Structures are given as structure tokens and as C-alpha cells.
Amino acid sequence: SAVISQKPSRDICQRGTSLTIQCQVDSQVTMMFWYRQQPGQSLTLIATANQGSEATYESGFVIDKFPISRPNLTFSTLTVSNMSPEDSSIYLCSVQGQGREYFGPGTRLTVL
Amino acid sequence: LAKTTQPISMDSYEGQEVNITCSHNNIATNDYITWYQQFPSQGPRFIIQGYKTKVTNEVASLFIPADRKSSTLSLPRVSLSDTAVYYCLVGGHAGNNRKLIWGLGTSLAVNP
């Protein structure tokens, strides 16, 4: 199994600012995944972060809005840039192992 | 990637057995069926996984008919703490780092 931590756990931000979310895993993993979960909705994959290369973004998500870093095999960051109220969501990172997915506790973001 | 269909919500009472059925008509030969549980403000958590017939662990049972076009998650003697959203996913077991499609899940409310 994998233990994942995220920082911050929650934040309230002003429109137009940026927030960087950190994700730390207790073991080395090849890929990390970033999801968004809007209120009352399911999980939507934002991008897949592979160590040593650029992240792969899903349709509807772009690097300028959600830049991702993956400096090593246990850590990744997701930045939500130029935020608007529509970005208010829970942001989750995850890793996969043994045929299943392990999630962090999430970062609850509220944009005013 | 196979699409899944689940009831949006279910209600139950403490001590009852709850069965949540998921349809996955387009499941591929190498797809496994995995169920996750998500509490409010937390990331999803793995419950059980199976390929065919029946799988049981300490928290649930998973029933998969021979055609594998559906599966049923069975929660024995639910308690208030089982109130959560339950997601059914299908995907390849071998080879991690695969993209998963998350549906809306089933919101289970356990009443006293």
C-alpha cells in the first residue's frame, strides 16, 4: 500500500491568485495522478505526472492553468493558476499499485 | 475503457445487508472490477476487487456473474459509518499507471 499526504488540506483564495498543492508519497512511484472533484460530482482526471518528463493533460485541462512539477519519485505539485470561483473543488493526488489506486486526503479549495 | 452504470443513491438501516449493483456491459477480457468507498472530504479508498465469481474480504463481498456484465457489492450488516459514496470501476489489473474513468457512484445513506 501507499501512504499519501497533501498540503494544504484546505485553503480559501482570492480570484486571480494561484495556489500550489503538494503531494508526498511514502514510496517511489513512476506516475502520480491529479484529480479534481467538484461539489457533488465524481472525480475528473486532470493530468498524469511522470518523473523526468512533462505531465500529460486530459482534454479540457492545460498546462498554463494547471502546471505540474514532478522533481522526484515521491513528490509532485499541482498549481491552480489565475483562480476563479469555478476552480473551487477538492483536488486529489493518487498513485497506483497492485492493481488499485491510492489517494491522498485531498485539498479543499474555495475561491472567492 | 468500459463505462459503468450504478444507482445514484440508496437508503438502508443499521444492521441490514446492502447490495449495490453495477452494470458494465462493455467489460474487456482483461478488465478487473474494483470498488472504492469515499467519505465526505476524503479521497476514495479501495474496498474490493475481483475478476469473476465471488470475492470476499473483511469488509465486503463482490459477486460477479459468469458473463461479467455486472457486479454486486454486498455490505453485510451496515452501520452508520458505512454512509458514503461507492464507486464501481473496471480496468486492466496487470500494469499499473492506467487511466481510470470514475462515474458518479452510489450515495449510500444508512439510517438509525
XYZ file of N, CA and C in Angstrom, chain A residues 96 98-100, chain B residues 1-2 27-34 49 51 68 89-100:
87
model
N -0.842 4.451 -8.175
C -1.389 3.116 -8.390
C -0.361 2.067 -7.992
N -0.385 -2.531 -7.260
C -1.088 -3.794 -7.006
C -2.507 -3.762 -7.570
N -2.657 -3.109 -8.712
C -3.956 -3.101 -9.381
C -5.001 -2.193 -8.769
N -4.614 -1.356 -7.859
C -5.578 -0.464 -7.248
C -4.986 0.935 -7.134
N -11.895 1.749 -22.439
C -12.273 1.861 -21.037
C -13.777 1.633 -20.920
N -14.163 0.642 -20.126
C -15.570 0.287 -20.018
C -16.301 1.301 -19.149
N -17.349 -4.624 -20.697
C -16.126 -5.005 -19.997
C -15.237 -5.841 -20.911
N -13.946 -5.559 -20.889
C -12.996 -6.283 -21.731
C -12.483 -7.525 -21.008
N -11.920 -8.427 -21.789
C -11.471 -9.706 -21.257
C -10.480 -9.548 -20.110
N -9.593 -8.559 -20.215
C -8.560 -8.417 -19.188
C -8.916 -7.403 -18.105
N -10.161 -6.928 -18.112
C -10.586 -5.947 -17.109
C -10.921 -6.625 -15.781
N -10.485 -5.997 -14.712
C -10.919 -6.364 -13.380
C -11.987 -5.372 -12.921
N -12.730 -5.747 -11.906
C -13.779 -4.903 -11.343
C -13.349 -4.505 -9.938
N -13.321 -3.206 -9.703
C -12.836 -2.685 -8.429
C -13.859 -1.725 -7.838
N -11.780 -6.071 -4.984
C -11.533 -6.233 -6.418
C -11.725 -7.688 -6.805
N -12.334 -10.589 -10.474
C -12.385 -10.820 -11.921
C -13.635 -11.620 -12.287
N -19.958 -11.529 -16.657
C -19.170 -10.379 -16.144
C -19.717 -9.028 -16.582
N -15.513 0.553 -10.680
C -14.658 0.839 -11.830
C -14.215 -0.454 -12.478
N -14.026 -0.422 -13.777
C -13.453 -1.577 -14.472
C -12.202 -1.130 -15.202
N -11.219 -1.981 -15.225
C -9.975 -1.649 -15.900
C -9.002 -2.791 -15.778
N -7.912 -2.678 -16.526
C -6.920 -3.723 -16.512
C -6.210 -3.823 -15.182
N -6.051 -5.021 -14.667
C -5.369 -5.227 -13.393
C -3.866 -5.217 -13.587
N -3.426 -5.952 -14.558
C -1.993 -6.017 -14.794
C -1.532 -4.708 -15.403
N -0.435 -4.226 -14.949
C 0.074 -2.966 -15.468
C -0.596 -1.803 -14.786
N 0.056 -1.258 -13.824
C -0.473 -0.076 -13.173
C -0.291 1.115 -14.098
N -0.595 2.291 -13.587
C -0.449 3.528 -14.340
C -1.378 3.564 -15.545
N -2.579 3.120 -15.330
C -3.600 3.190 -16.365
C -4.630 4.236 -15.945
N -5.219 4.869 -16.919
C -6.205 5.892 -16.652
C -7.537 5.240 -16.315
N -8.177 5.692 -15.246
C -9.466 5.157 -14.849
C -10.552 6.202 -15.070
